[in-house]
Short mmCIF file of C-alpha atoms in Angstrom, two decimals:
data_model
loop_
_atom_site.label_atom_id
_atom_site.label_comp_id
_atom_site.label_asym_id
_atom_site.label_seq_id
_atom_site.Cartn_x
_atom_site.Cartn_y
_atom_site.Cartn_z
CA UNK A 978 -198.60 5.39 165.82
CA UNK A 979 -201.94 3.89 165.35
CA UNK A 980 -204.79 6.41 165.23
CA UNK A 981 -208.61 6.00 165.21
CA UNK A 982 -207.95 2.75 167.17
CA UNK A 983 -211.15 1.01 168.40
CA UNK A 984 -210.09 -1.22 171.30
CA UNK A 985 -213.64 -2.78 171.28
CA UNK A 986 -212.95 -4.29 167.83
CA UNK A 987 -211.25 -7.67 167.99
CA UNK A 988 -209.91 -7.32 164.52
CA UNK A 989 -208.34 -3.84 165.28
CA UNK A 990 -206.83 -5.26 168.52
CA UNK A 991 -205.33 -8.15 166.54
CA UNK A 992 -203.89 -5.92 163.91
CA UNK A 993 -202.55 -3.56 166.52
CA UNK A 994 -200.86 -6.44 168.50
CA UNK A 995 -199.27 -7.66 165.16
CA UNK A 996 -197.94 -4.20 164.42
CA UNK A 997 -196.43 -3.92 167.92
CA UNK A 998 -194.74 -7.35 167.52
CA UNK A 999 -193.42 -6.53 164.05
CA UNK A 1000 -192.15 -3.16 165.03
CA UNK A 1001 -190.23 -4.51 168.06
CA UNK A 1002 -190.23 -1.35 170.12
CA UNK A 1003 -190.00 1.06 167.15
CA UNK A 1004 -193.67 1.98 167.38
CA UNK A 1005 -195.43 3.81 170.14
CA UNK A 1006 -197.60 1.26 172.02
CA UNK A 1007 -200.14 3.98 172.87
CA UNK A 1008 -202.79 4.55 170.16
CA UNK A 1009 -205.10 7.49 169.62
CA UNK A 1010 -208.42 5.83 170.16
CA UNK A 1011 -211.50 6.26 168.13
CA UNK A 1012 -213.79 8.98 169.42
CA UNK A 1013 -216.63 11.02 167.88
CA UNK A 1014 -214.95 14.08 169.31
CA UNK A 1015 -212.34 13.85 166.44
CA UNK A 1016 -215.11 13.77 163.89
CA UNK A 1017 -216.91 16.75 165.43
CA UNK A 1018 -213.73 18.75 165.73
CA UNK A 1019 -212.84 18.01 162.08
CA UNK A 1020 -216.21 19.04 160.84
CA UNK A 1021 -215.55 22.53 162.26
CA UNK A 1022 -212.08 22.51 160.95
CA UNK A 1023 -210.45 22.33 164.37
CA UNK A 1024 -208.68 19.81 166.42
CA UNK A 1025 -209.97 18.15 169.60
CA UNK A 1026 -207.52 20.31 171.54
CA UNK A 1027 -209.35 23.38 170.15
CA UNK A 1028 -212.77 22.49 171.40
CA UNK A 1029 -214.18 22.75 174.90
CA UNK A 1030 -216.26 20.13 176.57
CA UNK A 1031 -218.85 22.78 177.32
CA UNK A 1032 -219.36 23.30 173.55
CA UNK A 1033 -221.13 19.87 173.54
CA UNK A 1034 -220.05 19.08 169.96
CA UNK A 1035 -220.12 15.44 171.17
CA UNK A 1036 -220.97 13.61 174.32
CA UNK A 1037 -218.91 14.30 177.41
CA UNK A 1038 -217.77 10.73 177.53
CA UNK A 1039 -216.56 10.74 173.87
CA UNK A 1040 -214.75 14.17 174.65
CA UNK A 1041 -213.04 12.63 177.69
CA UNK A 1042 -212.06 9.57 175.69
CA UNK A 1043 -210.38 11.74 173.11
CA UNK A 1044 -208.63 13.83 175.65
CA UNK A 1045 -207.43 10.88 177.68
CA UNK A 1046 -206.15 9.26 174.53
CA UNK A 1047 -204.24 12.30 173.36
CA UNK A 1048 -202.64 12.87 176.77
CA UNK A 1049 -201.58 9.23 177.02
CA UNK A 1050 -199.88 9.40 173.50
CA UNK A 1051 -198.37 12.75 174.48
CA UNK A 1052 -196.95 11.39 177.76
CA UNK A 1053 -195.54 8.27 176.03
CA UNK A 1054 -193.93 10.46 173.25
CA UNK A 1055 -192.24 12.77 175.73
CA UNK A 1056 -190.91 9.77 177.72
CA UNK A 1057 -189.54 8.16 174.59
CA UNK A 1058 -187.84 11.47 173.55
CA UNK A 1059 -186.25 11.79 177.07
CA UNK A 1060 -185.01 8.19 176.92
CA UNK A 1061 -183.47 8.86 173.51
CA UNK A 1062 -181.85 12.11 174.70
CA UNK A 1063 -180.46 10.28 177.69
CA UNK A 1064 -178.83 7.70 175.46
CA UNK A 1065 -177.27 10.55 173.29
CA UNK A 1066 -179.19 9.48 170.21
#
């Protein structure tokens, strides 16, 4: 699973697309996107899930980006697990 992915970087998008093609479905297609919220959380020895938006350790936009990214990856991960469980794998 790609992490710290910057979808505004043409190079990173190109590399991510190559990874997805090479992995042929064996890689989560949702990435944890780059956000200053991860840096701020790490500096206080916490995760993004441990901080509150009201703490203002980063901008609200960066906090929302991090949370949206984590939720998207979580939902894809759960969906993949359920599909595998349904196949009996």
